[in-house]
mmCIF file of C-alpha atoms and ligand atoms in Angstrom:
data_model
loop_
_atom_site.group_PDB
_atom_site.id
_atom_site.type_symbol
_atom_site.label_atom_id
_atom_site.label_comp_id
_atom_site.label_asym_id
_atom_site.label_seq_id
_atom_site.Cartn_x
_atom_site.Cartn_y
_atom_site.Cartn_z
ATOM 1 C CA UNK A 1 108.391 115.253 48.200
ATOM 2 C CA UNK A 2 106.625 114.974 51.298
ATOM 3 C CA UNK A 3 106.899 118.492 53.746
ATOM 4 C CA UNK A 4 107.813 118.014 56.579
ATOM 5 C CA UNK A 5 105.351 119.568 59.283
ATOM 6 C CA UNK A 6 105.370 123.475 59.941
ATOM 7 C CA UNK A 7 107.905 123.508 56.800
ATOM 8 C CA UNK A 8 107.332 126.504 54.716
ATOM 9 C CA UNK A 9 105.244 125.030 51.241
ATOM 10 C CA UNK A 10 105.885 125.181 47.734
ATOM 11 C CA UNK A 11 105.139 128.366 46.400
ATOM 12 C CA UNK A 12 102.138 127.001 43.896
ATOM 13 C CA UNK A 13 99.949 130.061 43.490
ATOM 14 C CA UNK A 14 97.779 130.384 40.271
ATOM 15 C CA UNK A 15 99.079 133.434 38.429
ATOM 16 C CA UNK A 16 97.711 132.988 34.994
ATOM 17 C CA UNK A 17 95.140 131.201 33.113
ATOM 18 C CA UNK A 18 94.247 130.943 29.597
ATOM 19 C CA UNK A 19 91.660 129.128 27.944
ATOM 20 C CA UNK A 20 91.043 128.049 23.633
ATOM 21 C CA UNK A 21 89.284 126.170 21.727
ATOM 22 C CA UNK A 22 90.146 123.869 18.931
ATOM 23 C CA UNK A 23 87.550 122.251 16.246
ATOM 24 C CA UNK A 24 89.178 119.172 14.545
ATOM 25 C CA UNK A 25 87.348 117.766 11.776
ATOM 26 C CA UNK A 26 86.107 114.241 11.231
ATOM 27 C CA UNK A 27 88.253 112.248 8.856
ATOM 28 C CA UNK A 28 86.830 112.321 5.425
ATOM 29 C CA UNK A 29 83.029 112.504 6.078
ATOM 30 C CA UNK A 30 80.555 113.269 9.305
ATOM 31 C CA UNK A 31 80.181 110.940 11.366
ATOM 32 C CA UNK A 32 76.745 109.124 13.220
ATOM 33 C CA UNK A 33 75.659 107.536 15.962
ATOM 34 C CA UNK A 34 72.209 106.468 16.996
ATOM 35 C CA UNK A 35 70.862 109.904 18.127
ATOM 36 C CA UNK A 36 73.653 112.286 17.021
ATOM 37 C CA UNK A 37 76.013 113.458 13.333
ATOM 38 C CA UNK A 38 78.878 115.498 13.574
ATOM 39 C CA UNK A 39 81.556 116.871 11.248
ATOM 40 C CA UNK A 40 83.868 117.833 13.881
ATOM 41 C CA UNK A 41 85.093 117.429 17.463
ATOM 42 C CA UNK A 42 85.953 120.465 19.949
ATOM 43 C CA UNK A 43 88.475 120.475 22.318
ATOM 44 C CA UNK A 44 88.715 123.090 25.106
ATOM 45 C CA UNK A 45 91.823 123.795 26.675
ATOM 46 C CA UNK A 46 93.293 125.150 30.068
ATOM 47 C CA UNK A 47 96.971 126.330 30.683
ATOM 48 C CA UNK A 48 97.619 128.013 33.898
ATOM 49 C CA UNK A 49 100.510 128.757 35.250
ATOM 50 C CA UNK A 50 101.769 128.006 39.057
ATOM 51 C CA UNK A 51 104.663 127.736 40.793
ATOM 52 C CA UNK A 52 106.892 128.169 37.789
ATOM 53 C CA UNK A 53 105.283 125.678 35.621
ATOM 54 C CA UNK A 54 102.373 125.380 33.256
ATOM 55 C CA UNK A 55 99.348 122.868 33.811
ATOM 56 C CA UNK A 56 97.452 122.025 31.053
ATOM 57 C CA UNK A 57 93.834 120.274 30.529
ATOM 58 C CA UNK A 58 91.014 119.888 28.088
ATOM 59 C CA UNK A 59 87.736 118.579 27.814
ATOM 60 C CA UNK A 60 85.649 118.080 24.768
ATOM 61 C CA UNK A 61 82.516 120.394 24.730
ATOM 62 C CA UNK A 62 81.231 123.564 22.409
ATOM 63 C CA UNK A 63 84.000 126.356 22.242
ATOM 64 C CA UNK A 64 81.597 128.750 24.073
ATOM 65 C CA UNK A 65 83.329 126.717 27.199
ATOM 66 C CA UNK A 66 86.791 128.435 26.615
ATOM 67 C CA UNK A 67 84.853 131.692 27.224
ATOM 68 C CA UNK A 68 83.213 130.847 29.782
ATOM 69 C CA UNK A 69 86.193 129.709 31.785
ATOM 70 C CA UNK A 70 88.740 133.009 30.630
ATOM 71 C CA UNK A 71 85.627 135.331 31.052
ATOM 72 C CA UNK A 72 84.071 134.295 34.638
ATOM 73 C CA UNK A 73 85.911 131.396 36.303
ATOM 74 C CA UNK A 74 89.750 132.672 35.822
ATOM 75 C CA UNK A 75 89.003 134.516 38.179
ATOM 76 C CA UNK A 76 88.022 132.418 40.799
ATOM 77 C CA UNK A 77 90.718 129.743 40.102
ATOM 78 C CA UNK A 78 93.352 132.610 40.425
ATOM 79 C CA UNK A 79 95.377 133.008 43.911
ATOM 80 C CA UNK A 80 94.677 129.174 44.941
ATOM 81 C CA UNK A 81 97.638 126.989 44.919
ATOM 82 C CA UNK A 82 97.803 123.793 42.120
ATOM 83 C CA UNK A 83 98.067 121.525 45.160
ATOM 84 C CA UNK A 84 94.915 122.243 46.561
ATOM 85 C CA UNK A 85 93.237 120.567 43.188
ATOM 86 C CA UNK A 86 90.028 120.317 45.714
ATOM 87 C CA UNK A 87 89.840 123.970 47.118
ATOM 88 C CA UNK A 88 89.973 124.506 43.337
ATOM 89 C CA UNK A 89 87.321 122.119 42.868
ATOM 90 C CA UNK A 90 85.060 123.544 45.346
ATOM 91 C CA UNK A 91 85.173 127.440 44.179
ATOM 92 C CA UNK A 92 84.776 126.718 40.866
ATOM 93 C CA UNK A 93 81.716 124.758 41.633
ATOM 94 C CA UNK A 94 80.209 127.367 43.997
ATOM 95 C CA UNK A 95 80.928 129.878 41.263
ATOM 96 C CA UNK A 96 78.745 128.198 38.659
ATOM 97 C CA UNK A 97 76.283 128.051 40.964
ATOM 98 C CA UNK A 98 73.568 129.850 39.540
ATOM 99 C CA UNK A 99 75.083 129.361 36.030
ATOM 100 C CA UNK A 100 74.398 125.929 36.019
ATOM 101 C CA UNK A 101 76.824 122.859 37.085
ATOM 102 C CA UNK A 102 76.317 120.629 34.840
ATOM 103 C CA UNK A 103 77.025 120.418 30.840
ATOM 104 C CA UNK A 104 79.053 122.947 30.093
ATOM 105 C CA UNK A 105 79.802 124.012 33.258
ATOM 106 C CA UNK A 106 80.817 121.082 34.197
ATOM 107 C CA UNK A 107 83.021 120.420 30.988
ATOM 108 C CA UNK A 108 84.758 124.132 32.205
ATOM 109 C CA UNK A 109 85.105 122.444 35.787
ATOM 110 C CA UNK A 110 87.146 119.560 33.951
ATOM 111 C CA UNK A 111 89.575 120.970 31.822
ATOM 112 C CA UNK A 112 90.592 123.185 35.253
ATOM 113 C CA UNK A 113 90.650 120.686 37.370
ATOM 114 C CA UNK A 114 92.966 118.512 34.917
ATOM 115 C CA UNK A 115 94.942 121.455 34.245
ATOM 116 C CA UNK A 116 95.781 122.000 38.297
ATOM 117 C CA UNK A 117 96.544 118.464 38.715
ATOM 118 C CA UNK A 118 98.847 118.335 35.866
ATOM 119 C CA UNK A 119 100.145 121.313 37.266
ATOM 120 C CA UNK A 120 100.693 120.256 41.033
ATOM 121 C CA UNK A 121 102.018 116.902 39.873
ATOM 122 C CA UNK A 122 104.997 119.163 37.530
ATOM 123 C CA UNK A 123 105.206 121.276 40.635
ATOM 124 C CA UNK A 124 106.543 117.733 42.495
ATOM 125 C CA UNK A 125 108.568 117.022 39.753
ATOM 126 C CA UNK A 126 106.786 113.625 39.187
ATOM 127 C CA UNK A 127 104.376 111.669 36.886
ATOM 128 C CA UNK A 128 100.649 112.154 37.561
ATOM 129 C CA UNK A 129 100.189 108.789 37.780
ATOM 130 C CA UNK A 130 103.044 108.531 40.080
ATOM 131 C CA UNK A 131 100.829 111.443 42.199
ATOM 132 C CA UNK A 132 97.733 109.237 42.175
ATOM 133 C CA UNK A 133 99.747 106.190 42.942
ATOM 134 C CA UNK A 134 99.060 103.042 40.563
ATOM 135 C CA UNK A 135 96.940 100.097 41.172
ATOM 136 C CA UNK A 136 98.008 98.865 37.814
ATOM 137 C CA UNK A 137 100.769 99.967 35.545
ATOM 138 C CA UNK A 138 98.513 99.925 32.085
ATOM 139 C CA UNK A 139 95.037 99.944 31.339
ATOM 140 C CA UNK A 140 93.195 97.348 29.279
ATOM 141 C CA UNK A 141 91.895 99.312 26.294
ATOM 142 C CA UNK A 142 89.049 98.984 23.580
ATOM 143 C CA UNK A 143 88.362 100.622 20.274
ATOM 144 C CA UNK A 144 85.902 101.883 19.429
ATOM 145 C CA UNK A 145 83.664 103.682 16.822
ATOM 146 C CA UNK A 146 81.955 101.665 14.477
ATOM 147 C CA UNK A 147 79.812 104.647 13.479
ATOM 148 C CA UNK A 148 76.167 104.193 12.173
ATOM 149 C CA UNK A 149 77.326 106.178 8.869
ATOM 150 C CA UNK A 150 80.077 103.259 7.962
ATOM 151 C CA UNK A 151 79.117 100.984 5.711
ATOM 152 C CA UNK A 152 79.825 97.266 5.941
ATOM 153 C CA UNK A 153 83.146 97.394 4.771
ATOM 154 C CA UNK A 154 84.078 100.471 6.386
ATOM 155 C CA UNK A 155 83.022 98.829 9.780
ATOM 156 C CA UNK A 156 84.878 95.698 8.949
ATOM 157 C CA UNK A 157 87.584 97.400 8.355
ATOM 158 C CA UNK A 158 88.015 99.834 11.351
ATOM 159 C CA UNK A 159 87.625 96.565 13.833
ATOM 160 C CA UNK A 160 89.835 94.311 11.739
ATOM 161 C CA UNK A 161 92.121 96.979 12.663
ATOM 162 C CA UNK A 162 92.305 97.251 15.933
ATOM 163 C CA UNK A 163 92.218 93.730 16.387
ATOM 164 C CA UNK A 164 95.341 93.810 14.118
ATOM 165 C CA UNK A 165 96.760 96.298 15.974
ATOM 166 C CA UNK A 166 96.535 94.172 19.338
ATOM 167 C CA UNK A 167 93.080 95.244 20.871
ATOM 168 C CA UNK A 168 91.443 92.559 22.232
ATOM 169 C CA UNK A 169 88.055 94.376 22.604
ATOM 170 C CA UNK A 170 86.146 96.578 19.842
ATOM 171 C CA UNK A 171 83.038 98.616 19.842
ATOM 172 C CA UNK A 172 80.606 99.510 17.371
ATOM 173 C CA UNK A 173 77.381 102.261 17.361
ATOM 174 C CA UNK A 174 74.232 100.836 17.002
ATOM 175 C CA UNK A 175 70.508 102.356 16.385
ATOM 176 C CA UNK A 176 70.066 104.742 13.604
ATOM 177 C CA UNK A 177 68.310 101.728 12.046
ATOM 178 C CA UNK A 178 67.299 99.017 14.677
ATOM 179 C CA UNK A 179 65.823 96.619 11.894
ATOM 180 C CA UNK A 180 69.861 96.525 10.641
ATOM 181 C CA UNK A 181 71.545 96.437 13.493
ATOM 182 C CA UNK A 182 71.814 92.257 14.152
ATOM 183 C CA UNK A 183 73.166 92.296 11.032
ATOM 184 C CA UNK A 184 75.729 95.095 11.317
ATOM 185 C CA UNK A 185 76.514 93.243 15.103
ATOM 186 C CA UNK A 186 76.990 89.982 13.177
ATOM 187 C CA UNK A 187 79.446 91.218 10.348
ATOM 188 C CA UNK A 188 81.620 93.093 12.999
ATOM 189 C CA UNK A 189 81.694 89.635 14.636
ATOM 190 C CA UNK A 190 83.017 88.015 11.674
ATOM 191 C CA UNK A 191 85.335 91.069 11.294
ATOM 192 C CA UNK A 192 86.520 90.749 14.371
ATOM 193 C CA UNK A 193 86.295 86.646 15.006
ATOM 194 C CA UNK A 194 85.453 84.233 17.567
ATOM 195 C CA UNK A 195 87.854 85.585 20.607
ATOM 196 C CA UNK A 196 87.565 89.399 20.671
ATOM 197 C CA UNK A 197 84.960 90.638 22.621
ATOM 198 C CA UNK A 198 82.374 92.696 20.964
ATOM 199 C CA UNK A 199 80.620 95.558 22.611
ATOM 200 C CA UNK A 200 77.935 97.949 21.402
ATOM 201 C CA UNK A 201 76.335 101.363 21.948
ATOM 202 C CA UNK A 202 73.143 102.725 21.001
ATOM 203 C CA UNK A 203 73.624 106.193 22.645
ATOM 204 C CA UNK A 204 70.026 105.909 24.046
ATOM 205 C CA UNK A 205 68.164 105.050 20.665
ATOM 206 C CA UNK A 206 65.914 102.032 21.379
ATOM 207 C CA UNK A 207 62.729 101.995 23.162
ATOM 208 C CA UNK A 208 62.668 100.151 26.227
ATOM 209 C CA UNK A 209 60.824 96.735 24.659
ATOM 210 C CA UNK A 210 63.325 97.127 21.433
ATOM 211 C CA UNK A 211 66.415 97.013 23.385
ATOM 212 C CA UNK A 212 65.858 93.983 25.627
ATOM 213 C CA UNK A 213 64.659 92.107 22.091
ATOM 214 C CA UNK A 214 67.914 93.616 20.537
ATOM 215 C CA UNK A 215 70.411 92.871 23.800
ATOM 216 C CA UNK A 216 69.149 88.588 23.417
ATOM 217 C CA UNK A 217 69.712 88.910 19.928
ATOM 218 C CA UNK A 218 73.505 90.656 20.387
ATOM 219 C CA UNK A 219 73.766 88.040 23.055
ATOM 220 C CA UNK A 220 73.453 85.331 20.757
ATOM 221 C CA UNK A 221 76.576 87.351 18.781
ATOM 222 C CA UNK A 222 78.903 86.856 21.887
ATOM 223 C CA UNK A 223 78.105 90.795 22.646
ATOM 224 C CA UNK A 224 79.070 90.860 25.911
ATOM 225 C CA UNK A 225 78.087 95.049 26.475
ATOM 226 C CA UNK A 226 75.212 97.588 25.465
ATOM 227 C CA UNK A 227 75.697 101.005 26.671
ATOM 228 C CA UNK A 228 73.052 103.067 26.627
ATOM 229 C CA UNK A 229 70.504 100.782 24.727
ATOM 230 C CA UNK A 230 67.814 103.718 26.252
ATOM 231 C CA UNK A 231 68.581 107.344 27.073
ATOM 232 C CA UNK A 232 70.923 107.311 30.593
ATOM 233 C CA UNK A 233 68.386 110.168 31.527
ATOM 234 C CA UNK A 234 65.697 106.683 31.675
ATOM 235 C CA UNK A 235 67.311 105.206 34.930
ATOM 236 C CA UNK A 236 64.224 102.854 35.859
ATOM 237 C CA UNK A 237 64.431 102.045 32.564
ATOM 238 C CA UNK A 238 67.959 101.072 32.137
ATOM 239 C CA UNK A 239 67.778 98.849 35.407
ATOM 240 C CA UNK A 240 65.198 97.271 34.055
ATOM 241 C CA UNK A 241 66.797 96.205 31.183
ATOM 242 C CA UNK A 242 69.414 94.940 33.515
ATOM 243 C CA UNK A 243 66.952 92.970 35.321
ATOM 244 C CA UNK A 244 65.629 91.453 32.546
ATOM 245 C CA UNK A 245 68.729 91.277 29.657
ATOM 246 C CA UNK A 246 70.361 87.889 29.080
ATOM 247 C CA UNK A 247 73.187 87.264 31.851
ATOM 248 C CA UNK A 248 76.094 87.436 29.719
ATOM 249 C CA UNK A 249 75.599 91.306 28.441
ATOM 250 C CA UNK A 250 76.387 94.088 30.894
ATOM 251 C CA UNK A 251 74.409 97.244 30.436
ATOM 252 C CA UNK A 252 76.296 100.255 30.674
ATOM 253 C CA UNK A 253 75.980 104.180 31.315
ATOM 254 C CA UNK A 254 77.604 106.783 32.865
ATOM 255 C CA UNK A 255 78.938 109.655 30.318
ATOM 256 C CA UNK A 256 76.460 112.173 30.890
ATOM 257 C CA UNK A 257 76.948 112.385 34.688
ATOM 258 C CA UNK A 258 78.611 115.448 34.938
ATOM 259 C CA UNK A 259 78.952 115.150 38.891
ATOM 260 C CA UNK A 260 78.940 112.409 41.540
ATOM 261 C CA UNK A 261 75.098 112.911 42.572
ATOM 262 C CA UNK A 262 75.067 111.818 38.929
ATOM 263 C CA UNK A 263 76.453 108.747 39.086
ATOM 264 C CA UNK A 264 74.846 107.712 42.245
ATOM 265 C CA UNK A 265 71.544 107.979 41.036
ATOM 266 C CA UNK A 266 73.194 105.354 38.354
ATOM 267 C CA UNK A 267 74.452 103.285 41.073
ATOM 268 C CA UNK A 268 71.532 103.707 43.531
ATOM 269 C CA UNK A 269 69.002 102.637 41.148
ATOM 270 C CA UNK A 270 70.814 99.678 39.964
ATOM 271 C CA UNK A 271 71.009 100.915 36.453
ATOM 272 C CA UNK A 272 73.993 99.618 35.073
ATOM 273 C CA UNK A 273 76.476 96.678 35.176
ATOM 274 C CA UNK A 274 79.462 98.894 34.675
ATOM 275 C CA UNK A 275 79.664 102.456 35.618
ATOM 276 C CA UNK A 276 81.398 104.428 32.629
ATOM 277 C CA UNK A 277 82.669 107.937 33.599
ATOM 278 C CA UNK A 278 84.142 110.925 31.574
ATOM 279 C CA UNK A 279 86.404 112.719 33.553
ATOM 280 C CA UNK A 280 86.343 115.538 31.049
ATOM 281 C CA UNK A 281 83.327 116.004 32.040
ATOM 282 C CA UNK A 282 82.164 114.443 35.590
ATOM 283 C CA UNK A 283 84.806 117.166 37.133
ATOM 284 C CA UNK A 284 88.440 116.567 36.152
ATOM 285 C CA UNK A 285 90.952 114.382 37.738
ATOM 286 C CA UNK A 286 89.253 115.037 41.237
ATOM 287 C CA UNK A 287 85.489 113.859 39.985
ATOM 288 C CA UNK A 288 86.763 110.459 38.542
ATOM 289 C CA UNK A 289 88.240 109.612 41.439
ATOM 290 C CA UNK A 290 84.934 110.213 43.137
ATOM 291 C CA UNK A 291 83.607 108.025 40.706
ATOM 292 C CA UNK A 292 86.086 105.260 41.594
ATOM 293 C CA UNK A 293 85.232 105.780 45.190
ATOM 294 C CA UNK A 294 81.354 105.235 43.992
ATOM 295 C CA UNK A 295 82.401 102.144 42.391
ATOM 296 C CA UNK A 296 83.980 100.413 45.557
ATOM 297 C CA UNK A 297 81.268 101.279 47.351
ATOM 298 C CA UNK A 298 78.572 100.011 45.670
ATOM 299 C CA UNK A 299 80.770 97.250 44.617
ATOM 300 C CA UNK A 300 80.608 98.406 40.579
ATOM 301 C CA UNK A 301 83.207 98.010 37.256
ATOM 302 C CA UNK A 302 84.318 101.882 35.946
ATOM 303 C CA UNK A 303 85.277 102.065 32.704
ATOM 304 C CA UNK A 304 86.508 105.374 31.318
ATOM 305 C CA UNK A 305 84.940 107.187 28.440
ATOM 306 C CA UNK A 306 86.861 108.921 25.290
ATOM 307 C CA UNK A 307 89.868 111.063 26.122
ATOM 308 C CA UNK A 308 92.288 107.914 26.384
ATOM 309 C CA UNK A 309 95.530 110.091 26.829
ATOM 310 C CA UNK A 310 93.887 111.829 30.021
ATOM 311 C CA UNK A 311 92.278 109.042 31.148
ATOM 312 C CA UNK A 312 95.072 106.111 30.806
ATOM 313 C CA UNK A 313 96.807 107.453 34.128
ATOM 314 C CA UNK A 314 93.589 107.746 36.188
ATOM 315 C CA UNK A 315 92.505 104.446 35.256
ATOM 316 C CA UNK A 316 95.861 102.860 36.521
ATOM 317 C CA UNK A 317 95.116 104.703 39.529
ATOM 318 C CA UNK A 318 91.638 103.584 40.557
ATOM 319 C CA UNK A 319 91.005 100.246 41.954
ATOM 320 C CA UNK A 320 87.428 99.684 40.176
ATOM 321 C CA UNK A 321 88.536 100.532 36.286
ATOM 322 C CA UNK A 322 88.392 97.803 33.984
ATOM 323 C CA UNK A 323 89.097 99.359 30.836
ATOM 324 C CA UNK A 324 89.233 102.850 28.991
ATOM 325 C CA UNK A 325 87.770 103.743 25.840
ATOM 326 C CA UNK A 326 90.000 103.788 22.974
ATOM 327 C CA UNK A 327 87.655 106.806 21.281
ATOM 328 C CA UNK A 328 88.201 106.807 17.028
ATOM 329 C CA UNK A 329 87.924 110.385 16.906
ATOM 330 C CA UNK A 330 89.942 111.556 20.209
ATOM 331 C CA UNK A 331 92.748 109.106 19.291
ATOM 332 C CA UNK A 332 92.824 111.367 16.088
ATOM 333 C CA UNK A 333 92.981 114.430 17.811
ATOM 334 C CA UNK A 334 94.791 113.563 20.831
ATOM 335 C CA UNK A 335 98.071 112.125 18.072
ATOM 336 C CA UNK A 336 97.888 115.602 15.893
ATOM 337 C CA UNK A 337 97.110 118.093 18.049
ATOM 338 C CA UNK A 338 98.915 116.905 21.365
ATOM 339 C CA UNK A 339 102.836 116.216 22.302
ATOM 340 C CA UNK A 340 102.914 112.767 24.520
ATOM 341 C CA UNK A 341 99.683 111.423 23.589
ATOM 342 C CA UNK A 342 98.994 107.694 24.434
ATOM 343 C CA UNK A 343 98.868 104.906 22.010
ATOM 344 C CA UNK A 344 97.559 101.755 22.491
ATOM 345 C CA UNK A 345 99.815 98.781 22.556
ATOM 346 C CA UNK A 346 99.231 94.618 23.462
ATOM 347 C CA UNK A 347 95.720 96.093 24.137
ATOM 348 C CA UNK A 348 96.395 98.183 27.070
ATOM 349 C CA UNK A 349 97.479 101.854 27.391
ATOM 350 C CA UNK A 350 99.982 102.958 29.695
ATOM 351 C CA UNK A 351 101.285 106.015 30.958
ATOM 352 C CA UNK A 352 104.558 107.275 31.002
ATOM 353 C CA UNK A 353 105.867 107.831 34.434
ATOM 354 C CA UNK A 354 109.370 109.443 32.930
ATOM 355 C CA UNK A 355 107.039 112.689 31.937
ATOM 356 C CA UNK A 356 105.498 115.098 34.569
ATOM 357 C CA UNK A 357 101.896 115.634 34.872
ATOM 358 C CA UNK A 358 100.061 114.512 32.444
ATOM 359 C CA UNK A 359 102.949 114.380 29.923
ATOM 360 C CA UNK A 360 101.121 116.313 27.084
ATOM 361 C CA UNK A 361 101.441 119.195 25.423
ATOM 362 C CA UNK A 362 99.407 121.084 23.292
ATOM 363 C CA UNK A 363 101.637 121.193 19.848
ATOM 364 C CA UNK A 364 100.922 124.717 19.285
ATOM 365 C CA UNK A 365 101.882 124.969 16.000
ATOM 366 C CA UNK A 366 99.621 122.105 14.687
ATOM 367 C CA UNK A 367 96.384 122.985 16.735
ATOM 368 C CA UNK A 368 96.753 126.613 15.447
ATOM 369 C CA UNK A 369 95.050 125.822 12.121
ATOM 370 C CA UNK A 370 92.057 124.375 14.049
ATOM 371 C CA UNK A 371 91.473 127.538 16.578
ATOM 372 C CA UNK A 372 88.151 128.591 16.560
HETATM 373 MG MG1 LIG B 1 78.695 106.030 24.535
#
């Protein structure tokens, strides 16, 4: 409810903050990607309370975050007010100064930022994505996971499912072993069949000359996407692979930007045809909608990475997001461990405006067997 000018305003001072850690394992063995195995997944979370009601957020990062934020940035989120998300935004970055912005810090920076907006929103009584306002009432979404440790039928039978289950878009991990992957791309086209589209990720495993052989060949699959065919850190690198990739595959980055210099460099270098940003990690609520700001500026797609409950109501707010990541292992998490989580349906996800906030809750009970 708007205030009316020299009105008093809502009380919405930060009292209280608490921050845990959860580690969720993988389903029934690790799990690969080009560069990277794990056995587990980590969420951090944030509850603060304001105002008479409790924000919550979370990113996904090493526990050591949860101490970080309880032990030194508590403190500095204390005493603001949860509608001020960017005077919240702005100490907590200052803070960190000489701790280090980005990675962890900026995972910490997140999950706070998420929690104050989810707070602030609950404070107005009304849906976050009511807050933001919508430019779209649902978001298209698109499975993925495909991992590099599935075999064949495992991967067939992951993207069969989606598509069963009314995704119209799937995603599988390439480059653990470049001389398989055309093969891997073509049986997850058969999976899949002629009308899905099929997207891949190589989480920065190819050399430069490998990917652009790999990205004609994928092309020739109806691929339409390669994320991070060489490490996002490679920036001349990934534009030229845009320069010189067949037409019909965009080449995509963004994840590791934990800040909005980040992504610029991305954008400024011409480095990708669709900007993907986390906003569990490129600063909360507040940092993707710097990214979407990036993106009509420089005229760019944004597509959201993992955390599809968090990000479903952020990407129906900002005019340049195409689609959200439908993450294997958050999906996981996000149905057993949180209260309101987001399922995908017709191939879009959509936000409920009837909850406040965020409209999740951490089921307390359930995530207490995975506290770390
Ligand atoms: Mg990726």
């Amino acid at each position: 409810m708007p205030q009316s000018p020299g009105a008093p305003r809502v009380e919405a001072e930060i009292t209280a903050l608490q921050a845990a850690a959860y580690k969720f394992p993988t389903q029934d063995q690790p799990e690969s990607d080009g560069t990277m195995e794990w056995s587990a997944t980590t969420m951090v979370t944030v509850h603060l309370e304001a105002g008479g009601v409790v924000g919550f957020g979370y990113t996904y990062t090493d526990a050591s975050a949860a101490r970080l934020i309880a032990d030194t940035l508590a403190g500095t989120v204390k005493g603001h007010s949860v509608l001020d998300p960017q005077a919240v935004w702005t100490a907590v970055r200052a803070r960190m100064r000489n701790l280090g912005q980005p990675g962890l810090g900026a995972c910490a920076l997140s999950a706070i930022d998420a929690a104050v907006w989810d707070a602030k929103a609950k404070v107005l009584d009304v849906s976050l994505s009511t807050l933001l306002g919508q430019a779209r009432p649902a978001i298209r979404a698109y499975g993925s996971g495909g991992f590099t440790s599935f075999d064949e039928d495992a991967l067939r039978g992951q993207l069969a499912g989606w598509v069963e289950d009314g995704l119209r878009a799937v995603k599988l991990k390439v480059g653990r072993r470049p001389q398989e992957d055309l093969a891997r791309v073509h049986a997850a086209r058969e999976a899949v069949g002629p009308d899905v589209e099929l997207m891949t990720d190589a989480n920065g495993a190819y050399s430069r000359k490998e990917a652009l052989a790999l990205a004609q060949a994928f092309a020739a699959e109806g691929v339409t996407w390669l994320e991070e065919p060489v490490s996002s850190d490679a920036i001349a690198s990934l534009a030229w692979l845009r320069d010189h990739g067949p037409a019909g595959l965009d080449i995509t980055a963004g994840e590791y930007a934990w800040s909005p210099i980040d992504l610029r460099r991305l954008l400024e270098a011409r480095a990708v045809d669709v900007l993907q940003a986390d906003a569990t990690r490129c600063g909360g609520v507040t940092g993707f909608l710097m990214a979407d700001a990036l993106c009509e500026a420089y005229d760019m797609p944004l597509s959201a990475h993992c955390a599809p409950s968090l990000h479903a109501a952020l990407c129906c707010a900002a005019g340049r997001a195409v689609n959200l990541e439908y993450f294997h292992d958050h999906v996981r998490l996000e149905t057993a461990l949180l209260d309101g989580a987001l399922t995908a349906r017709d191939g879009v996800v959509a936000p409920d405006p009837s909850r406040p906030g965020l409209g999740l809750a951490l089921k307390d009970a359930d995530a207490a067997r995975y506290a770390v």
